[in-house]
PDB file of C-alpha atoms and ligand atoms in Angstrom:
ATOM      1  CA  MET L   8      11.321 -26.333  24.707  1.00 55.00           C
ATOM      2  CA  SER L   9      14.840 -25.240  25.493  1.00 67.00           C
ATOM      3  CA  ALA L  10      16.427 -22.457  27.539  1.00 77.00           C
ATOM      4  CA  ARG L  11      15.528 -20.049  24.735  1.00 94.00           C
ATOM      5  CA  ARG L  12      12.864 -17.580  25.882  1.00 96.00           C
ATOM      6  CA  PRO L  13       9.556 -18.641  24.294  1.00 97.00           C
ATOM      7  CA  PHE L  14       7.945 -16.327  21.749  1.00 98.00           C
ATOM      8  CA  VAL L  15       4.234 -16.556  20.952  1.00 98.00           C
ATOM      9  CA  ALA L  16       2.789 -14.142  18.387  1.00 98.00           C
ATOM     10  CA  GLY L  17      -0.762 -13.765  17.109  1.00 98.00           C
ATOM     11  CA  ASN L  18      -1.160 -13.028  13.394  1.00 98.00           C
ATOM     12  CA  TRP L  19      -4.613 -11.530  13.066  1.00 98.00           C
ATOM     13  CA  LYS L  20      -4.376 -11.508   9.241  1.00 98.00           C
ATOM     14  CA  MET L  21      -7.180  -9.468   7.565  1.00 98.00           C
ATOM     15  CA  ASN L  22      -9.526  -9.824  10.535  1.00 98.00           C
ATOM     16  CA  THR L  23     -11.068  -7.579  13.208  1.00 98.00           C
ATOM     17  CA  ASP L  24     -12.368  -4.043  12.890  1.00 98.00           C
ATOM     18  CA  LYS L  25     -11.004  -1.088  14.828  1.00 98.00           C
ATOM     19  CA  ALA L  26     -13.150  -1.623  17.926  1.00 98.00           C
ATOM     20  CA  SER L  27     -12.596  -5.388  18.092  1.00 98.00           C
ATOM     21  CA  ALA L  28      -8.856  -4.992  17.454  1.00 98.00           C
ATOM     22  CA  VAL L  29      -8.564  -2.640  20.431  1.00 98.00           C
ATOM     23  CA  GLU L  30     -10.769  -4.931  22.530  1.00 98.00           C
ATOM     24  CA  LEU L  31      -8.671  -8.000  21.665  1.00 98.00           C
ATOM     25  CA  ALA L  32      -5.346  -6.267  22.350  1.00 98.00           C
ATOM     26  CA  THR L  33      -6.688  -4.922  25.643  1.00 97.00           C
ATOM     27  CA  ALA L  34      -7.968  -8.348  26.691  1.00 97.00           C
ATOM     28  CA  VAL L  35      -4.629  -9.996  25.829  1.00 97.00           C
ATOM     29  CA  ALA L  36      -2.685  -7.361  27.767  1.00 96.00           C
ATOM     30  CA  ARG L  37      -5.046  -7.436  30.752  1.00 94.00           C
ATOM     31  CA  SER L  38      -4.935 -11.196  31.139  1.00 93.00           C
ATOM     32  CA  ALA L  39      -1.294 -11.786  30.179  1.00 93.00           C
ATOM     33  CA  GLY L  40      -0.228 -10.926  33.721  1.00 82.00           C
ATOM     34  CA  ASP L  41       3.054 -12.506  34.797  1.00 87.00           C
ATOM     35  CA  ALA L  42       3.317 -14.528  31.587  1.00 92.00           C
ATOM     36  CA  ALA L  43       4.791 -11.474  29.847  1.00 92.00           C
ATOM     37  CA  ASP L  44       7.766 -11.716  32.243  1.00 92.00           C
ATOM     38  CA  SER L  45       8.828 -15.107  30.893  1.00 94.00           C
ATOM     39  CA  VAL L  46       7.319 -15.316  27.399  1.00 97.00           C
ATOM     40  CA  ASP L  47       7.650 -12.792  24.552  1.00 98.00           C
ATOM     41  CA  ILE L  48       4.065 -12.068  23.486  1.00 98.00           C
ATOM     42  CA  GLY L  49       3.279 -10.359  20.192  1.00 98.00           C
ATOM     43  CA  VAL L  50       0.092  -9.204  18.489  1.00 98.00           C
ATOM     44  CA  ILE L  51       0.097  -8.553  14.747  1.00 98.00           C
ATOM     45  CA  PRO L  52      -3.031  -6.665  13.647  1.00 98.00           C
ATOM     46  CA  PRO L  53      -3.869  -5.342  10.161  1.00 98.00           C
ATOM     47  CA  PHE L  54      -1.862  -2.227   9.160  1.00 98.00           C
ATOM     48  CA  VAL L  55      -4.765   0.190   9.544  1.00 98.00           C
ATOM     49  CA  TYR L  56      -5.334  -0.731  13.196  1.00 98.00           C
ATOM     50  CA  LEU L  57      -1.673  -0.625  14.277  1.00 98.00           C
ATOM     51  CA  GLY L  58      -1.985   2.887  15.729  1.00 98.00           C
ATOM     52  CA  ALA L  59      -5.116   2.054  17.742  1.00 98.00           C
ATOM     53  CA  VAL L  60      -3.606  -1.216  19.012  1.00 98.00           C
ATOM     54  CA  ALA L  61      -0.334   0.585  19.860  1.00 98.00           C
ATOM     55  CA  ASN L  62      -2.318   2.970  22.075  1.00 97.00           C
ATOM     56  CA  ALA L  63      -4.205   0.112  23.753  1.00 97.00           C
ATOM     57  CA  ILE L  64      -0.940  -1.694  24.539  1.00 96.00           C
ATOM     58  CA  ARG L  65       0.711   1.504  25.813  1.00 96.00           C
ATOM     59  CA  GLU L  66      -2.261   2.220  28.092  1.00 96.00           C
ATOM     60  CA  SER L  67      -2.159  -1.333  29.484  1.00 95.00           C
ATOM     61  CA  GLY L  68       1.463  -0.927  30.617  1.00 93.00           C
ATOM     62  CA  VAL L  69       2.066  -4.608  29.768  1.00 95.00           C
ATOM     63  CA  ASN L  70       5.025  -5.611  27.611  1.00 95.00           C
ATOM     64  CA  ILE L  71       3.170  -6.848  24.536  1.00 97.00           C
ATOM     65  CA  LEU L  72       5.150  -6.555  21.296  1.00 98.00           C
ATOM     66  CA  LEU L  73       3.331  -4.873  18.426  1.00 98.00           C
ATOM     67  CA  GLY L  74       3.890  -6.496  15.043  1.00 98.00           C
ATOM     68  CA  ALA L  75       3.137  -5.774  11.379  1.00 98.00           C
ATOM     69  CA  GLN L  76       2.194  -8.453   8.853  1.00 98.00           C
ATOM     70  CA  ASP L  77       4.355  -7.125   6.016  1.00 98.00           C
ATOM     71  CA  CYS L  78       6.500  -4.190   4.881  1.00 98.00           C
ATOM     72  CA  TYR L  79       8.220  -2.809   1.794  1.00 98.00           C
ATOM     73  CA  HIS L  80      11.995  -2.866   1.588  1.00 98.00           C
ATOM     74  CA  GLU L  81      12.482   0.739   0.394  1.00 98.00           C
ATOM     75  CA  SER L  82      12.437   3.593   2.932  1.00 97.00           C
ATOM     76  CA  ASN L  83      10.145   6.021   1.068  1.00 96.00           C
ATOM     77  CA  GLY L  84       9.257   7.270  -2.382  1.00 97.00           C
ATOM     78  CA  ALA L  85       6.977   6.435  -5.280  1.00 98.00           C
ATOM     79  CA  PHE L  86       5.698   3.036  -4.103  1.00 98.00           C
ATOM     80  CA  THR L  87       1.951   3.530  -3.974  1.00 98.00           C
ATOM     81  CA  GLY L  88       0.231   1.457  -1.337  1.00 97.00           C
ATOM     82  CA  GLU L  89       3.418   0.226   0.344  1.00 98.00           C
ATOM     83  CA  VAL L  90       4.548   0.811   3.945  1.00 98.00           C
ATOM     84  CA  SER L  91       8.218   1.045   4.925  1.00 98.00           C
ATOM     85  CA  VAL L  92       9.994  -0.388   7.951  1.00 98.00           C
ATOM     86  CA  GLU L  93      10.826   3.157   9.115  1.00 98.00           C
ATOM     87  CA  MET L  94       7.112   4.086   9.067  1.00 98.00           C
ATOM     88  CA  LEU L  95       6.292   0.996  11.106  1.00 98.00           C
ATOM     89  CA  ALA L  96       9.027   1.723  13.659  1.00 97.00           C
ATOM     90  CA  ASP L  97       7.768   5.317  13.877  1.00 97.00           C
ATOM     91  CA  ILE L  98       4.384   4.204  15.234  1.00 96.00           C
ATOM     92  CA  GLY L  99       5.776   1.713  17.740  1.00 96.00           C
ATOM     93  CA  VAL L 100       5.951  -1.530  15.739  1.00 98.00           C
ATOM     94  CA  ARG L 101       8.663  -3.869  17.054  1.00 98.00           C
ATOM     95  CA  ILE L 102       8.163  -7.049  14.997  1.00 98.00           C
ATOM     96  CA  VAL L 103       7.575  -7.484  11.260  1.00 98.00           C
ATOM     97  CA  LEU L 104       6.647 -10.727   9.493  1.00 98.00           C
ATOM     98  CA  ALA L 105       8.431 -11.588   6.255  1.00 98.00           C
ATOM     99  CA  GLY L 106       7.437 -14.325   3.846  1.00 98.00           C
ATOM    100  CA  HIS L 107       4.186 -15.470   5.431  1.00 98.00           C
ATOM    101  CA  SER L 108       2.834 -18.275   3.252  1.00 97.00           C
ATOM    102  CA  GLU L 109      -0.224 -16.239   2.280  1.00 97.00           C
ATOM    103  CA  ARG L 110       2.093 -13.544   0.908  1.00 97.00           C
ATOM    104  CA  ARG L 111       4.208 -16.136  -0.899  1.00 97.00           C
ATOM    105  CA  HIS L 112       1.389 -18.262  -2.295  1.00 96.00           C
ATOM    106  CA  VAL L 113      -1.610 -15.911  -2.560  1.00 96.00           C
ATOM    107  CA  ILE L 114       0.082 -12.562  -3.293  1.00 96.00           C
ATOM    108  CA  GLY L 115       3.016 -14.122  -5.192  1.00 97.00           C
ATOM    109  CA  GLU L 116       6.084 -12.913  -3.264  1.00 97.00           C
ATOM    110  CA  THR L 117       9.320 -14.579  -4.347  1.00 97.00           C
ATOM    111  CA  ASP L 118      12.235 -15.725  -2.180  1.00 97.00           C
ATOM    112  CA  ASP L 119      14.116 -12.612  -3.352  1.00 97.00           C
ATOM    113  CA  ASP L 120      11.271 -10.287  -2.315  1.00 98.00           C
ATOM    114  CA  VAL L 121      11.288 -11.945   1.095  1.00 98.00           C
ATOM    115  CA  ASN L 122      15.060 -11.546   1.408  1.00 98.00           C
ATOM    116  CA  ARG L 123      14.847  -7.792   0.652  1.00 98.00           C
ATOM    117  CA  LYS L 124      12.228  -7.444   3.388  1.00 98.00           C
ATOM    118  CA  VAL L 125      14.244  -9.451   5.931  1.00 98.00           C
ATOM    119  CA  ARG L 126      17.315  -7.285   5.303  1.00 98.00           C
ATOM    120  CA  ALA L 127      15.311  -4.042   5.579  1.00 98.00           C
ATOM    121  CA  ILE L 128      13.629  -5.128   8.825  1.00 98.00           C
ATOM    122  CA  LEU L 129      16.841  -6.217  10.539  1.00 98.00           C
ATOM    123  CA  ALA L 130      18.791  -3.194   9.281  1.00 96.00           C
ATOM    124  CA  HIS L 131      16.297  -0.932  11.045  1.00 94.00           C
ATOM    125  CA  ASP L 132      16.586  -2.569  14.456  1.00 89.00           C
ATOM    126  CA  LEU L 133      13.209  -4.291  14.380  1.00 97.00           C
ATOM    127  CA  GLN L 134      12.577  -7.953  15.068  1.00 98.00           C
ATOM    128  CA  CYS L 135      11.917 -10.077  12.020  1.00 98.00           C
ATOM    129  CA  ILE L 136       9.881 -13.277  11.922  1.00 98.00           C
ATOM    130  CA  LEU L 137      10.927 -15.064   8.728  1.00 98.00           C
ATOM    131  CA  CYS L 138       8.202 -17.567   7.771  1.00 98.00           C
ATOM    132  CA  ILE L 139       9.078 -20.678   5.803  1.00 98.00           C
ATOM    133  CA  GLY L 140       7.343 -23.957   5.028  1.00 98.00           C
ATOM    134  CA  GLU L 141       6.331 -26.426   2.372  1.00 97.00           C
ATOM    135  CA  THR L 142       3.058 -26.839   0.463  1.00 96.00           C
ATOM    136  CA  ILE L 143       1.198 -30.160   0.494  1.00 95.00           C
ATOM    137  CA  GLU L 144       2.472 -30.948  -3.031  1.00 96.00           C
ATOM    138  CA  GLN L 145       6.058 -30.322  -1.939  1.00 96.00           C
ATOM    139  CA  ARG L 146       5.553 -32.461   1.167  1.00 95.00           C
ATOM    140  CA  GLU L 147       4.084 -35.340  -0.838  1.00 94.00           C
ATOM    141  CA  ALA L 148       6.992 -35.089  -3.280  1.00 97.00           C
ATOM    142  CA  GLY L 149       9.437 -35.486  -0.376  1.00 96.00           C
ATOM    143  CA  GLU L 150      10.715 -31.910  -0.775  1.00 97.00           C
ATOM    144  CA  THR L 151       9.995 -30.547   2.715  1.00 97.00           C
ATOM    145  CA  ASP L 152      13.614 -30.277   3.855  1.00 97.00           C
ATOM    146  CA  ALA L 153      14.821 -28.883   0.523  1.00 98.00           C
ATOM    147  CA  VAL L 154      12.091 -26.199   0.494  1.00 98.00           C
ATOM    148  CA  ASN L 155      12.819 -25.150   4.059  1.00 98.00           C
ATOM    149  CA  GLU L 156      16.542 -25.042   3.359  1.00 98.00           C
ATOM    150  CA  ARG L 157      16.075 -22.972   0.195  1.00 98.00           C
ATOM    151  CA  GLN L 158      13.706 -20.513   1.888  1.00 98.00           C
ATOM    152  CA  LEU L 159      16.113 -20.143   4.818  1.00 98.00           C
ATOM    153  CA  ARG L 160      19.268 -19.715   2.741  1.00 98.00           C
ATOM    154  CA  THR L 161      17.674 -17.268   0.296  1.00 98.00           C
ATOM    155  CA  GLY L 162      15.735 -15.435   2.980  1.00 98.00           C
ATOM    156  CA  LEU L 163      18.884 -14.840   5.008  1.00 98.00           C
ATOM    157  CA  GLU L 164      21.251 -13.981   2.165  1.00 98.00           C
ATOM    158  CA  GLY L 165      23.316 -10.934   3.164  1.00 98.00           C
ATOM    159  CA  VAL L 166      22.130 -10.976   6.805  1.00 98.00           C
ATOM    160  CA  PRO L 167      25.150 -10.533   9.090  1.00 97.00           C
ATOM    161  CA  LEU L 168      25.703 -12.482  12.301  1.00 97.00           C
ATOM    162  CA  GLU L 169      25.367  -9.304  14.443  1.00 97.00           C
ATOM    163  CA  GLN L 170      21.704  -8.952  13.436  1.00 97.00           C
ATOM    164  CA  LEU L 171      20.617 -12.476  14.359  1.00 97.00           C
ATOM    165  CA  GLY L 172      19.554 -11.476  17.884  1.00 96.00           C
ATOM    166  CA  ARG L 173      16.475  -9.928  16.272  1.00 97.00           C
ATOM    167  CA  LEU L 174      15.655 -12.851  14.012  1.00 98.00           C
ATOM    168  CA  THR L 175      12.995 -15.504  14.648  1.00 98.00           C
ATOM    169  CA  ILE L 176      12.131 -18.253  12.185  1.00 98.00           C
ATOM    170  CA  ALA L 177       8.536 -19.508  11.919  1.00 98.00           C
ATOM    171  CA  TYR L 178       8.256 -22.993  10.440  1.00 98.00           C
ATOM    172  CA  GLU L 179       4.731 -23.105   9.059  1.00 97.00           C
ATOM    173  CA  PRO L 180       3.799 -26.040   6.843  1.00 97.00           C
ATOM    174  CA  VAL L 181       1.414 -24.394   4.375  1.00 95.00           C
ATOM    175  CA  TRP L 182      -1.006 -27.332   4.452  1.00 94.00           C
ATOM    176  CA  ALA L 183      -1.461 -26.817   8.213  1.00 94.00           C
ATOM    177  CA  ILE L 184      -2.232 -23.084   8.117  1.00 93.00           C
ATOM    178  CA  GLY L 185      -5.882 -22.354   8.774  1.00 90.00           C
ATOM    179  CA  THR L 186      -6.869 -25.928   7.931  1.00 92.00           C
ATOM    180  CA  GLY L 187      -7.184 -27.469  11.383  1.00 90.00           C
ATOM    181  CA  LYS L 188      -4.468 -29.976  10.381  1.00 90.00           C
ATOM    182  CA  THR L 189      -1.328 -29.845  12.474  1.00 90.00           C
ATOM    183  CA  ALA L 190       2.089 -31.386  11.964  1.00 90.00           C
ATOM    184  CA  THR L 191       2.665 -34.144  14.516  1.00 95.00           C
ATOM    185  CA  PRO L 192       5.003 -33.026  17.296  1.00 96.00           C
ATOM    186  CA  GLY L 193       7.588 -35.482  15.945  1.00 97.00           C
ATOM    187  CA  ASP L 194       7.378 -34.202  12.352  1.00 96.00           C
ATOM    188  CA  ALA L 195       7.479 -30.582  13.518  1.00 97.00           C
ATOM    189  CA  GLN L 196      10.492 -31.282  15.748  1.00 98.00           C
ATOM    190  CA  ASP L 197      12.267 -33.001  12.863  1.00 97.00           C
ATOM    191  CA  ALA L 198      11.695 -29.990  10.581  1.00 98.00           C
ATOM    192  CA  HIS L 199      12.800 -27.558  13.304  1.00 98.00           C
ATOM    193  CA  ALA L 200      15.976 -29.531  14.021  1.00 98.00           C
ATOM    194  CA  LYS L 201      16.817 -29.570  10.296  1.00 98.00           C
ATOM    195  CA  CYS L 202      16.214 -25.817  10.050  1.00 98.00           C
ATOM    196  CA  ARG L 203      18.533 -25.306  13.022  1.00 98.00           C
ATOM    197  CA  ALA L 204      21.170 -27.386  11.259  1.00 98.00           C
ATOM    198  CA  VAL L 205      20.914 -25.103   8.208  1.00 98.00           C
ATOM    199  CA  LEU L 206      21.284 -22.074  10.507  1.00 98.00           C
ATOM    200  CA  ALA L 207      24.341 -23.718  12.082  1.00 98.00           C
ATOM    201  CA  ASP L 208      25.847 -24.231   8.653  1.00 98.00           C
ATOM    202  CA  LEU L 209      25.240 -20.554   7.841  1.00 98.00           C
ATOM    203  CA  TYR L 210      26.234 -18.943  11.135  1.00 98.00           C
ATOM    204  CA  GLY L 211      27.793 -21.564  13.432  1.00 98.00           C
ATOM    205  CA  ILE L 212      26.337 -23.699  16.195  1.00 97.00           C
ATOM    206  CA  ASP L 213      26.325 -21.015  18.918  1.00 97.00           C
ATOM    207  CA  ALA L 214      24.339 -18.551  16.811  1.00 97.00           C
ATOM    208  CA  ALA L 215      21.985 -21.277  15.594  1.00 98.00           C
ATOM    209  CA  SER L 216      21.246 -22.449  19.121  1.00 97.00           C
ATOM    210  CA  SER L 217      20.167 -18.995  20.173  1.00 97.00           C
ATOM    211  CA  ILE L 218      17.734 -18.365  17.282  1.00 98.00           C
ATOM    212  CA  ARG L 219      14.104 -19.053  18.167  1.00 98.00           C
ATOM    213  CA  ILE L 220      12.072 -21.212  15.801  1.00 98.00           C
ATOM    214  CA  GLN L 221       8.303 -20.916  16.189  1.00 98.00           C
ATOM    215  CA  TYR L 222       5.861 -23.509  14.900  1.00 98.00           C
ATOM    216  CA  GLY L 223       2.802 -22.243  13.018  1.00 97.00           C
ATOM    217  CA  GLY L 224      -0.108 -24.175  11.558  1.00 96.00           C
ATOM    218  CA  SER L 225      -3.371 -24.661  13.460  1.00 94.00           C
ATOM    219  CA  MET L 226      -1.694 -24.429  16.860  1.00 97.00           C
ATOM    220  CA  LYS L 227      -4.421 -24.218  19.503  1.00 97.00           C
ATOM    221  CA  PRO L 228      -4.780 -24.804  23.251  1.00 97.00           C
ATOM    222  CA  ALA L 229      -5.481 -28.518  22.672  1.00 97.00           C
ATOM    223  CA  ASN L 230      -2.220 -29.244  20.836  1.00 97.00           C
ATOM    224  CA  ALA L 231       0.107 -26.470  22.026  1.00 98.00           C
ATOM    225  CA  SER L 232       1.641 -28.248  25.033  1.00 97.00           C
ATOM    226  CA  GLU L 233       2.731 -31.290  23.033  1.00 97.00           C
ATOM    227  CA  LEU L 234       4.244 -29.163  20.267  1.00 97.00           C
ATOM    228  CA  LEU L 235       5.942 -26.774  22.675  1.00 97.00           C
ATOM    229  CA  ALA L 236       7.446 -29.669  24.640  1.00 96.00           C
ATOM    230  CA  GLN L 237       9.704 -30.442  21.651  1.00 97.00           C
ATOM    231  CA  PRO L 238      13.301 -29.334  22.169  1.00 96.00           C
ATOM    232  CA  ASP L 239      13.558 -27.198  19.014  1.00 97.00           C
ATOM    233  CA  ILE L 240      10.089 -25.599  19.150  1.00 97.00           C
ATOM    234  CA  ASP L 241      10.476 -22.233  20.841  1.00 98.00           C
ATOM    235  CA  GLY L 242       6.992 -20.798  20.569  1.00 98.00           C
ATOM    236  CA  GLY L 243       4.208 -20.353  18.070  1.00 98.00           C
ATOM    237  CA  LEU L 244       2.945 -18.112  15.311  1.00 98.00           C
ATOM    238  CA  ILE L 245      -0.784 -18.338  15.795  1.00 98.00           C
ATOM    239  CA  GLY L 246      -3.491 -17.402  13.290  1.00 97.00           C
ATOM    240  CA  GLY L 247      -7.077 -18.464  14.018  1.00 97.00           C
ATOM    241  CA  ALA L 248      -6.579 -19.124  17.732  1.00 98.00           C
ATOM    242  CA  SER L 249      -5.087 -15.650  18.260  1.00 98.00           C
ATOM    243  CA  LEU L 250      -8.437 -14.004  17.535  1.00 98.00           C
ATOM    244  CA  LYS L 251      -9.830 -15.117  20.909  1.00 98.00           C
ATOM    245  CA  ALA L 252      -7.882 -13.740  23.871  1.00 98.00           C
ATOM    246  CA  ASP L 253      -8.522 -16.790  26.065  1.00 97.00           C
ATOM    247  CA  ALA L 254      -7.337 -19.294  23.419  1.00 98.00           C
ATOM    248  CA  PHE L 255      -4.264 -17.206  22.603  1.00 98.00           C
ATOM    249  CA  LEU L 256      -3.376 -16.822  26.275  1.00 98.00           C
ATOM    250  CA  ALA L 257      -3.820 -20.552  26.872  1.00 97.00           C
ATOM    251  CA  ILE L 258      -1.098 -21.093  24.245  1.00 98.00           C
ATOM    252  CA  VAL L 259       1.099 -18.463  25.935  1.00 98.00           C
ATOM    253  CA  GLU L 260       0.566 -20.321  29.197  1.00 97.00           C
ATOM    254  CA  ALA L 261       1.515 -23.632  27.538  1.00 97.00           C
ATOM    255  CA  ALA L 262       4.742 -21.989  26.324  1.00 97.00           C
ATOM    256  CA  ARG L 263       5.479 -20.763  29.822  1.00 95.00           C
ATOM    257  CA  SER L 264       4.826 -24.196  31.350  1.00 93.00           C
ATOM    258  CA  ALA L 265       7.014 -25.916  28.739  1.00 93.00           C
ATOM    259  CA  GLN L 266      10.101 -23.996  29.882  1.00 85.00           C
ATOM    260  CA  PRO L 267      12.641 -26.011  31.832  1.00 78.00           C
ATOM    261  CA  ALA L 268      12.528 -25.224  35.565  1.00 68.00           C
TER     262      ALA L 268
HETATM  263  C1  PEP J 321      -0.588 -18.243  10.511  1.00 72.13           C
HETATM  264  O1  PEP J 321      -1.334 -17.445   9.958  1.00 72.13           O
HETATM  265  O2  PEP J 321       0.627 -17.995  10.549  1.00 72.13           O
HETATM  266  C2  PEP J 321      -1.154 -19.462  11.086  1.00 72.13           C
HETATM  267  C3  PEP J 321      -0.351 -20.339  11.623  1.00 72.13           C
HETATM  268  O3  PEP J 321      -2.519 -19.604  11.029  1.00 72.13           O
HETATM  269  P1  PEP J 321      -3.397 -20.745  11.796  1.00 72.13           P
HETATM  270  O4  PEP J 321      -2.925 -20.774  13.229  1.00 72.13           O
HETATM  271  O5  PEP J 321      -4.806 -20.269  11.664  1.00 72.13           O
HETATM  272  O6  PEP J 321      -3.123 -22.036  11.111  1.00 72.13           O
END
């Protein structure tokens, strides 16, 4: 962990129902306590529960960032089933994911789709978490660095330096997501450092050193401290472990403890 403020976000994916979403958000906010002063904490429920979770967070008075799992790049119009960045901002969303591996590999989003989303999110003053990462086949073929570099360069095409303050990268090896397998702290650090080098090539060293890079892929209380102790790992994007308030908050606490004194 570096001097960058840690950022831990829980991606609830297509889980919870309305009552349990509100209960989970309330439990996270209630127990976050002082941690929210030193760690950015986000919860990312399914679209249909965003309004209910927004209310729960507002009522708690705790600074928990509300996130959406996806968006469409156009503002409005004949795009049945899609949700725009403006609509998300309108109901209090502050973070939007772009390019989560399940959207790339299950739904079939391309690098260009992801880039359009990243540009729309950042252009509307929201925070964007751009997710990147290699599949097991790409890893075994020795393509990890090339895949990460391509997803970063394409994902950020046309994004100006002035908008980088609202950008977070999530390095999520696809083979580690939801599988219980985790990258070793050394392998994750190596990937993060290489991603930061690509960012430095695109935007310069100063900008690259201020961009947060989260690790995602079966992060849980048992492995969080070791991962978060790495110098280029600035937080986590958490799936499974974010569905239990105590596990999620244990990871937040690990991020807080990993900060230099
Ligand atoms: C994710 O969905 O981004 C993720 C990292 O999931 P999990 O923590 O369950 O691997």
